[in-house]
Tab-separated table of C-alpha atoms in Angstrom:
chain	number	residue	atom	x	y	z
A	1	UNK	CA	17.683	-29.447	-30.310
A	2	UNK	CA	14.107	-28.028	-30.138
A	3	UNK	CA	14.196	-28.429	-26.488
A	4	UNK	CA	17.536	-26.608	-26.169
A	5	UNK	CA	16.151	-23.780	-28.476
A	6	UNK	CA	12.757	-23.448	-26.280
A	7	UNK	CA	15.049	-23.415	-23.051
A	8	UNK	CA	17.224	-20.613	-24.604
A	9	UNK	CA	14.066	-18.662	-25.772
A	10	UNK	CA	12.416	-19.112	-22.192
A	11	UNK	CA	15.500	-17.602	-20.514
A	12	UNK	CA	15.517	-14.733	-23.101
A	13	UNK	CA	11.829	-13.997	-22.540
A	14	UNK	CA	12.335	-14.193	-18.713
A	15	UNK	CA	15.363	-11.632	-18.890
A	16	UNK	CA	13.365	-9.181	-20.933
A	17	UNK	CA	10.426	-9.481	-18.662
A	18	UNK	CA	12.298	-8.741	-15.536
A	19	UNK	CA	14.154	-5.934	-17.408
A	20	UNK	CA	10.861	-4.458	-18.537
A	21	UNK	CA	9.881	-4.371	-14.818
A	22	UNK	CA	13.068	-3.221	-13.605
A	23	UNK	CA	13.013	-0.391	-15.992
A	24	UNK	CA	9.513	0.825	-15.186
A	25	UNK	CA	10.417	0.725	-11.597
A	26	UNK	CA	13.763	2.799	-12.390
A	27	UNK	CA	11.734	5.502	-14.179
A	28	UNK	CA	9.001	6.183	-11.565
A	29	UNK	CA	11.077	5.449	-8.203
A	30	UNK	CA	14.472	6.511	-9.529
A	31	UNK	CA	13.758	9.118	-11.966
A	32	UNK	CA	10.476	10.091	-10.234
A	33	UNK	CA	10.621	9.780	-6.649
A	34	UNK	CA	14.100	9.537	-5.266
A	35	UNK	CA	15.966	12.017	-7.586
A	36	UNK	CA	14.183	14.457	-5.527
A	37	UNK	CA	16.621	13.405	-2.663
A	38	UNK	CA	20.054	14.427	-4.388
A	39	UNK	CA	18.151	17.398	-6.091
A	40	UNK	CA	16.945	18.858	-2.760
A	41	UNK	CA	20.301	20.485	-1.573
A	42	UNK	CA	20.483	22.233	-5.091
A	43	UNK	CA	16.945	23.444	-5.300
A	44	UNK	CA	17.404	24.958	-1.837
A	45	UNK	CA	20.644	26.493	-2.646
A	46	UNK	CA	18.996	27.950	-5.886
A	47	UNK	CA	16.294	29.482	-3.762
A	48	UNK	CA	13.447	27.718	-5.212
A	49	UNK	CA	12.270	26.892	-1.661
A	50	UNK	CA	13.748	26.359	1.861
A	51	UNK	CA	14.367	22.945	3.766
A	52	UNK	CA	10.975	23.101	5.650
A	53	UNK	CA	9.194	23.689	2.354
A	54	UNK	CA	11.186	21.078	0.688
A	55	UNK	CA	9.916	18.604	3.348
A	56	UNK	CA	6.401	19.674	2.462
A	57	UNK	CA	6.801	19.099	-1.205
A	58	UNK	CA	8.146	15.452	-0.440
A	59	UNK	CA	5.174	15.031	1.934
A	60	UNK	CA	2.806	15.610	-1.040
A	61	UNK	CA	4.791	13.204	-3.243
A	62	UNK	CA	4.302	10.575	-0.403
A	63	UNK	CA	0.691	11.255	-0.114
A	64	UNK	CA	0.452	10.678	-3.837
A	65	UNK	CA	2.280	7.349	-3.483
A	66	UNK	CA	-0.235	6.294	-0.900
A	67	UNK	CA	-3.149	7.314	-2.788
A	68	UNK	CA	-1.803	5.521	-6.020
A	69	UNK	CA	-1.440	2.166	-3.901
A	70	UNK	CA	-4.995	2.659	-2.599
A	71	UNK	CA	-5.928	2.985	-6.341
A	72	UNK	CA	-4.337	-0.383	-7.032
A	73	UNK	CA	-6.154	-2.019	-4.084
A	74	UNK	CA	-9.164	-1.070	-5.913
A	75	UNK	CA	-8.408	-1.765	-9.310
A	76	UNK	CA	-6.199	-5.017	-8.940
A	77	UNK	CA	-7.521	-7.260	-11.811
A	78	UNK	CA	-5.232	-8.073	-14.608
A	79	UNK	CA	-7.367	-6.198	-17.178
A	80	UNK	CA	-7.375	-3.001	-14.970
A	81	UNK	CA	-3.591	-3.355	-14.533
A	82	UNK	CA	-3.181	-3.344	-18.282
A	83	UNK	CA	-4.997	-0.025	-18.613
A	84	UNK	CA	-3.939	1.691	-15.277
A	85	UNK	CA	-0.192	0.951	-15.920
A	86	UNK	CA	0.636	2.773	-19.182
A	87	UNK	CA	-1.820	5.617	-18.009
A	88	UNK	CA	0.300	5.958	-14.914
A	89	UNK	CA	3.719	5.926	-16.767
A	90	UNK	CA	2.354	8.557	-19.197
A	91	UNK	CA	1.351	10.509	-15.972
A	92	UNK	CA	4.849	10.431	-14.636
A	93	UNK	CA	6.288	11.862	-17.629
A	94	UNK	CA	3.750	14.651	-18.034
A	95	UNK	CA	4.298	15.716	-14.348
A	96	UNK	CA	7.879	15.638	-14.658
A	97	UNK	CA	7.507	17.823	-17.587
A	98	UNK	CA	5.487	20.310	-15.606
A	99	UNK	CA	8.170	20.630	-13.119
A	100	UNK	CA	10.822	21.625	-15.497
A	101	UNK	CA	8.581	24.697	-16.349
A	102	UNK	CA	8.053	26.591	-12.996
A	103	UNK	CA	9.162	27.590	-9.637
A	104	UNK	CA	6.004	28.091	-7.890
A	105	UNK	CA	5.865	26.186	-5.054
A	106	UNK	CA	1.965	25.231	-5.238
A	107	UNK	CA	2.443	24.090	-8.824
A	108	UNK	CA	5.525	21.826	-7.754
A	109	UNK	CA	3.637	20.327	-4.870
A	110	UNK	CA	0.755	19.309	-7.114
A	111	UNK	CA	2.735	17.917	-9.827
A	112	UNK	CA	4.761	16.058	-7.110
A	113	UNK	CA	1.527	14.737	-5.743
A	114	UNK	CA	0.371	13.465	-9.140
A	115	UNK	CA	3.760	11.942	-9.898
A	116	UNK	CA	3.446	10.125	-6.417
A	117	UNK	CA	0.027	8.674	-7.579
A	118	UNK	CA	1.701	7.363	-10.644
A	119	UNK	CA	4.574	5.937	-8.680
A	120	UNK	CA	2.220	4.181	-6.162
A	121	UNK	CA	0.322	2.580	-9.006
A	122	UNK	CA	3.246	1.431	-11.033
A	123	UNK	CA	5.203	0.265	-7.953
A	124	UNK	CA	2.354	-2.312	-7.077
A	125	UNK	CA	0.965	-3.245	-10.481
A	126	UNK	CA	4.242	-3.765	-12.492
A	127	UNK	CA	5.609	-6.337	-9.993
A	128	UNK	CA	2.283	-8.063	-9.515
A	129	UNK	CA	1.700	-8.450	-13.123
A	130	UNK	CA	5.270	-9.965	-13.583
A	131	UNK	CA	4.742	-12.273	-10.458
A	132	UNK	CA	1.364	-13.517	-11.994
A	133	UNK	CA	3.359	-14.317	-15.314
A	134	UNK	CA	6.248	-15.877	-13.285
A	135	UNK	CA	3.902	-18.007	-11.102
A	136	UNK	CA	2.296	-19.644	-14.464
A	137	UNK	CA	5.685	-20.569	-15.518
A	138	UNK	CA	6.919	-21.924	-11.944
A	139	UNK	CA	9.653	-19.041	-11.602
A	140	UNK	CA	7.902	-17.088	-8.832
A	141	UNK	CA	11.255	-17.099	-6.688
A	142	UNK	CA	12.741	-14.817	-9.458
A	143	UNK	CA	10.186	-11.825	-8.970
A	144	UNK	CA	12.106	-10.290	-6.596
A	145	UNK	CA	14.881	-9.134	-9.164
A	146	UNK	CA	12.752	-6.707	-10.664
A	147	UNK	CA	13.478	-4.392	-7.699
A	148	UNK	CA	17.093	-4.324	-8.974
A	149	UNK	CA	15.599	-1.426	-11.254
A	150	UNK	CA	15.034	0.719	-8.233
A	151	UNK	CA	19.013	0.527	-7.050
A	152	UNK	CA	19.869	1.052	-10.730
A	153	UNK	CA	17.575	4.311	-10.762
A	154	UNK	CA	19.220	5.625	-7.480
A	155	UNK	CA	22.463	5.322	-9.319
A	156	UNK	CA	21.172	6.836	-12.474
A	157	UNK	CA	19.656	9.593	-10.652
A	158	UNK	CA	22.816	10.571	-8.590
A	159	UNK	CA	24.766	10.570	-12.062
A	160	UNK	CA	22.138	12.863	-13.780
A	161	UNK	CA	22.116	15.140	-10.659
A	162	UNK	CA	25.811	15.526	-10.310
A	163	UNK	CA	26.699	15.587	-13.894
A	164	UNK	CA	24.279	18.489	-14.593
A	165	UNK	CA	24.877	20.436	-11.164
A	166	UNK	CA	27.071	23.099	-12.788
A	167	UNK	CA	24.936	23.901	-15.919
A	168	UNK	CA	21.381	23.712	-14.582
A	169	UNK	CA	19.400	25.746	-12.156
A	170	UNK	CA	16.115	25.678	-10.503
A	171	UNK	CA	13.370	24.091	-12.425
A	172	UNK	CA	15.919	23.040	-15.264
A	173	UNK	CA	17.404	20.672	-13.130
A	174	UNK	CA	14.316	18.148	-13.766
A	175	UNK	CA	15.335	18.152	-17.724
A	176	UNK	CA	17.513	15.124	-17.517
A	177	UNK	CA	15.123	12.924	-15.623
A	178	UNK	CA	12.332	13.881	-17.773
A	179	UNK	CA	14.114	13.407	-21.160
A	180	UNK	CA	15.405	9.917	-20.058
A	181	UNK	CA	12.188	8.995	-18.745
A	182	UNK	CA	10.279	8.994	-22.101
A	183	UNK	CA	11.868	6.291	-23.931
A	184	UNK	CA	12.342	3.991	-20.996
A	185	UNK	CA	8.683	4.470	-19.898
A	186	UNK	CA	7.370	3.609	-23.527
A	187	UNK	CA	9.604	0.616	-23.785
A	188	UNK	CA	8.747	-0.820	-20.540
A	189	UNK	CA	5.045	-0.324	-20.869
A	190	UNK	CA	4.960	-1.902	-24.256
A	191	UNK	CA	6.773	-4.992	-23.265
A	192	UNK	CA	4.857	-5.416	-20.102
A	193	UNK	CA	1.381	-5.081	-22.045
A	194	UNK	CA	2.381	-7.960	-24.321
A	195	UNK	CA	2.567	-10.462	-21.109
A	196	UNK	CA	0.491	-13.637	-21.506
A	197	UNK	CA	-1.469	-13.563	-18.120
A	198	UNK	CA	-5.130	-14.674	-17.810
A	199	UNK	CA	-7.507	-12.025	-17.001
A	200	UNK	CA	-8.937	-13.963	-14.067
A	201	UNK	CA	-7.341	-16.995	-12.369
A	202	UNK	CA	-9.831	-19.730	-11.475
A	203	UNK	CA	-9.580	-22.780	-9.199
A	204	UNK	CA	-9.814	-26.410	-10.579
A	205	UNK	CA	-13.569	-26.425	-10.036
A	206	UNK	CA	-13.728	-23.277	-12.279
A	207	UNK	CA	-14.963	-21.078	-9.498
A	208	UNK	CA	-13.067	-17.670	-9.013
A	209	UNK	CA	-10.172	-17.965	-6.457
A	210	UNK	CA	-11.383	-16.480	-2.926
A	211	UNK	CA	-9.379	-14.218	-0.852
A	212	UNK	CA	-8.985	-14.363	3.026
A	213	UNK	CA	-9.080	-11.338	4.971
A	214	UNK	CA	-5.822	-9.196	4.883
A	215	UNK	CA	-5.905	-8.441	8.288
A	216	UNK	CA	-5.826	-11.124	11.146
A	217	UNK	CA	-3.596	-12.079	13.989
A	218	UNK	CA	-1.082	-13.641	11.848
A	219	UNK	CA	-0.724	-10.553	9.369
A	220	UNK	CA	-1.253	-7.609	11.783
A	221	UNK	CA	1.997	-7.874	13.457
A	222	UNK	CA	3.684	-7.807	10.014
A	223	UNK	CA	1.754	-4.941	8.719
A	224	UNK	CA	2.873	-3.140	11.944
A	225	UNK	CA	6.504	-4.025	11.427
A	226	UNK	CA	6.281	-2.705	7.775
A	227	UNK	CA	4.820	0.615	9.026
A	228	UNK	CA	7.988	0.956	11.271
A	229	UNK	CA	10.243	0.318	8.212
A	230	UNK	CA	8.506	2.726	6.022
A	231	UNK	CA	8.852	5.548	8.605
A	232	UNK	CA	12.427	4.566	9.484
A	233	UNK	CA	14.011	4.327	6.248
A	234	UNK	CA	12.401	7.335	4.535
A	235	UNK	CA	14.082	10.092	6.688
A	236	UNK	CA	17.647	9.094	5.386
A	237	UNK	CA	16.408	8.325	2.018
A	238	UNK	CA	14.609	11.999	1.646
A	239	UNK	CA	17.230	14.081	3.626
A	240	UNK	CA	20.680	12.385	3.868
A	241	UNK	CA	22.249	14.733	1.121
A	242	UNK	CA	20.726	17.661	2.868
A	243	UNK	CA	22.171	16.443	6.144
A	244	UNK	CA	25.654	16.146	4.375
A	245	UNK	CA	25.189	19.764	3.220
A	246	UNK	CA	24.420	20.873	6.789
A	247	UNK	CA	27.473	18.996	8.543
A	248	UNK	CA	30.044	19.002	5.780
A	249	UNK	CA	32.259	21.912	4.426
A	250	UNK	CA	31.358	23.207	0.841
A	251	UNK	CA	33.003	21.022	-1.959
A	252	UNK	CA	33.225	17.950	0.211
A	253	UNK	CA	32.911	14.845	-1.785
A	254	UNK	CA	30.274	13.435	0.274
A	255	UNK	CA	27.839	16.123	-0.597
A	256	UNK	CA	26.984	14.353	-3.579
A	257	UNK	CA	28.776	10.945	-2.532
A	258	UNK	CA	26.222	10.070	-0.052
A	259	UNK	CA	23.558	9.327	-2.563
A	260	UNK	CA	26.131	7.602	-4.774
A	261	UNK	CA	26.824	5.098	-1.971
A	262	UNK	CA	23.142	4.679	-1.326
A	263	UNK	CA	22.791	3.802	-4.959
A	264	UNK	CA	25.766	1.558	-5.143
A	265	UNK	CA	24.594	-0.486	-1.946
A	266	UNK	CA	20.973	-0.761	-3.176
A	267	UNK	CA	21.747	-2.627	-6.572
A	268	UNK	CA	22.698	-5.947	-4.992
A	269	UNK	CA	20.173	-5.608	-2.056
A	270	UNK	CA	17.203	-7.521	-3.680
A	271	UNK	CA	19.607	-10.533	-4.707
A	272	UNK	CA	21.427	-10.586	-1.335
A	273	UNK	CA	18.255	-10.446	0.640
A	274	UNK	CA	16.571	-12.900	-1.670
A	275	UNK	CA	19.298	-15.700	-1.119
A	276	UNK	CA	19.751	-14.626	2.544
A	277	UNK	CA	15.967	-15.491	3.177
A	278	UNK	CA	16.192	-18.898	1.394
A	279	UNK	CA	19.001	-19.795	3.280
A	280	UNK	CA	18.305	-18.996	6.824
A	281	UNK	CA	14.441	-18.129	6.440
A	282	UNK	CA	12.617	-15.067	5.753
A	283	UNK	CA	11.682	-14.200	9.318
A	284	UNK	CA	15.242	-14.590	10.725
A	285	UNK	CA	16.382	-12.466	7.619
A	286	UNK	CA	13.898	-9.774	8.217
A	287	UNK	CA	15.090	-9.435	11.955
A	288	UNK	CA	18.791	-9.097	10.747
A	289	UNK	CA	17.528	-6.799	8.006
A	290	UNK	CA	15.898	-4.358	10.625
A	291	UNK	CA	18.963	-4.367	12.911
A	292	UNK	CA	21.361	-3.375	10.241
A	293	UNK	CA	18.935	-0.587	9.040
A	294	UNK	CA	18.638	0.498	12.437
A	295	UNK	CA	22.291	0.639	12.927
A	296	UNK	CA	22.868	2.849	9.794
A	297	UNK	CA	20.397	5.461	10.989
A	298	UNK	CA	21.544	5.517	14.493
A	299	UNK	CA	25.109	6.207	12.880
A	300	UNK	CA	24.078	9.258	11.210
A	301	UNK	CA	23.218	10.646	14.827
A	302	UNK	CA	26.104	9.512	17.016
A	303	UNK	CA	29.095	8.903	15.045
A	304	UNK	CA	31.128	11.861	13.501
A	305	UNK	CA	29.734	13.148	10.539
A	306	UNK	CA	31.716	11.529	7.586
A	307	UNK	CA	31.739	8.053	9.238
A	308	UNK	CA	28.313	8.301	10.194
A	309	UNK	CA	26.902	9.609	6.856
A	310	UNK	CA	28.732	6.860	4.988
A	311	UNK	CA	27.332	4.234	7.282
A	312	UNK	CA	23.920	5.364	7.058
A	313	UNK	CA	24.129	5.534	3.224
A	314	UNK	CA	25.555	2.084	2.917
A	315	UNK	CA	23.581	0.138	5.513
A	316	UNK	CA	20.236	1.839	4.530
A	317	UNK	CA	20.726	1.430	0.953
A	318	UNK	CA	21.759	-2.085	1.161
A	319	UNK	CA	18.512	-2.921	3.455
A	320	UNK	CA	15.475	-1.289	2.474
A	321	UNK	CA	14.810	-3.238	-0.613
A	322	UNK	CA	15.256	-6.266	1.432
A	323	UNK	CA	12.542	-5.257	3.790
A	324	UNK	CA	10.231	-4.872	0.961
A	325	UNK	CA	11.062	-8.291	-0.544
A	326	UNK	CA	11.151	-10.385	2.650
A	327	UNK	CA	7.918	-8.697	4.110
A	328	UNK	CA	5.914	-9.387	0.868
A	329	UNK	CA	7.171	-12.781	0.665
A	330	UNK	CA	6.391	-13.608	4.282
A	331	UNK	CA	2.894	-11.953	3.763
A	332	UNK	CA	2.053	-14.099	0.864
A	333	UNK	CA	3.038	-17.188	2.807
A	334	UNK	CA	0.575	-16.165	5.424
A	335	UNK	CA	-2.022	-15.349	3.018
A	336	UNK	CA	-1.827	-17.358	-0.181
A	337	UNK	CA	-3.784	-16.327	-3.351
A	338	UNK	CA	-3.915	-12.683	-2.270
A	339	UNK	CA	-1.901	-11.448	-5.490
A	340	UNK	CA	-1.889	-7.932	-6.458
A	341	UNK	CA	-4.233	-7.047	-3.601
A	342	UNK	CA	-1.967	-7.897	-0.786
A	343	UNK	CA	0.965	-6.220	-2.707
A	344	UNK	CA	-1.322	-3.022	-2.921
A	345	UNK	CA	-2.396	-3.101	0.733
A	346	UNK	CA	1.417	-3.298	1.976
A	347	UNK	CA	2.612	-0.578	-0.441
A	348	UNK	CA	-0.220	1.486	0.850
A	349	UNK	CA	0.851	1.231	4.452
A	350	UNK	CA	4.416	1.746	3.484
A	351	UNK	CA	3.348	4.845	1.775
A	352	UNK	CA	1.415	6.312	4.523
A	353	UNK	CA	4.270	6.009	6.924
A	354	UNK	CA	6.550	7.433	4.312
A	355	UNK	CA	4.219	10.240	4.059
A	356	UNK	CA	4.338	10.787	7.766
A	357	UNK	CA	8.108	11.021	7.859
A	358	UNK	CA	8.619	14.239	6.023
A	359	UNK	CA	5.731	15.805	7.602
A	360	UNK	CA	7.132	15.087	10.971
A	361	UNK	CA	10.616	16.300	10.095
A	362	UNK	CA	8.812	19.527	8.853
A	363	UNK	CA	7.069	19.841	12.324
A	364	UNK	CA	10.363	19.336	13.949
A	365	UNK	CA	12.361	21.816	11.804
A	366	UNK	CA	9.621	24.497	12.261
A	367	UNK	CA	9.905	24.044	15.824
A	368	UNK	CA	13.635	24.783	16.037
A	369	UNK	CA	14.896	21.223	15.888
A	370	UNK	CA	17.824	20.162	13.887
A	371	UNK	CA	17.958	17.915	11.155
A	372	UNK	CA	20.340	15.366	12.720
A	373	UNK	CA	18.138	14.904	15.546
A	374	UNK	CA	15.077	14.399	13.416
A	375	UNK	CA	16.801	11.061	12.395
A	376	UNK	CA	15.877	9.942	15.900
A	377	UNK	CA	12.539	9.489	14.449
A	378	UNK	CA	13.722	6.943	11.973
A	379	UNK	CA	15.588	5.222	14.907
A	380	UNK	CA	12.384	4.989	16.975
A	381	UNK	CA	10.172	3.656	13.944
A	382	UNK	CA	12.795	0.882	13.325
A	383	UNK	CA	12.884	-0.184	16.806
A	384	UNK	CA	9.047	-0.268	16.720
A	385	UNK	CA	9.175	-2.526	13.554
A	386	UNK	CA	11.877	-4.639	14.914
A	387	UNK	CA	9.768	-5.549	17.908
A	388	UNK	CA	6.723	-6.548	15.980
A	389	UNK	CA	8.712	-8.730	13.753
A	390	UNK	CA	8.959	-11.082	16.669
A	391	UNK	CA	5.227	-11.388	16.992
A	392	UNK	CA	5.088	-12.494	13.274
A	393	UNK	CA	4.116	-16.292	13.283
A	394	UNK	CA	6.109	-18.700	10.882
A	395	UNK	CA	3.827	-19.896	8.060
A	396	UNK	CA	3.444	-23.751	7.214
């Protein structure tokens, strides 16, 4: 009876910890980062800024994300995570509240930059902390389920934007995200701070665990591949609803429907790609992942508007988290014992390429190019990433 009760308690604790991780990712990624995608067409219509300025605001957010990941590389110990994680969640709430109060482009850009910093830190540190906790309990294979929170965040952000579209305007449109973030961030942070994880892992001889170089012949192709993935997926994940607005008539269901499709496709993504990687191998699964994602972005360019938009939303939404999970799992296999440092380095690279995407789009639009043709940047990036997957060695 006591064994059964202990097993039940363990399952309940496991669910609670994974739920807390999913909630904080929902907050910073769904209500912080990607809610900007469905909001962008409305903010442009409200006259808060134009499409090019909107791309610049996105670039500032992605720059912050990159800087946050770099902060996480520097401060990656468990005791440092316990300090930075709640502070970063508080920064997310504060910056979102600031945006509800202003239409000034400089203030918006600054707030979105800081919001990106908080996002980068949390996106690295929350899964890393949970993974260390799971490793101690021989449940590391479940760590990817934390990323389901990203998909749920996309779904929630779609509902919040669509549901409040007719009665909010301009800066007011950020209020639903700000108000919901407060209790969710507080609960998630409070639960994660209670995790029983040693401050410093040690080897059996009582010496601190050493780390090998992150960049070598084995890992460099993987990092280059991940860079292509970051640039490839970020264009539809930032501009797909705006592309729908450009291509479709007013009142078309896909104006809001594209982001809903992305969200629904994203939710099962972590579970599907985790299972597929275990079944056929992480490297073959990653190659398939890149190919499907490439077809999705290409569909938005070459197929008729409704079909192309739907395929892009479904295929990119269903694959991009799989890219994250598979790449990080392959990276850990190539470089064991890297822990949060490896995750932070990969997120930093991912963040850099995501920052480049909106910046390139802005240059393209300022030069007279069209938004649909700008998606060709994403196609080229995914081809680049797919090629380098073939140079990644299999780990023993």
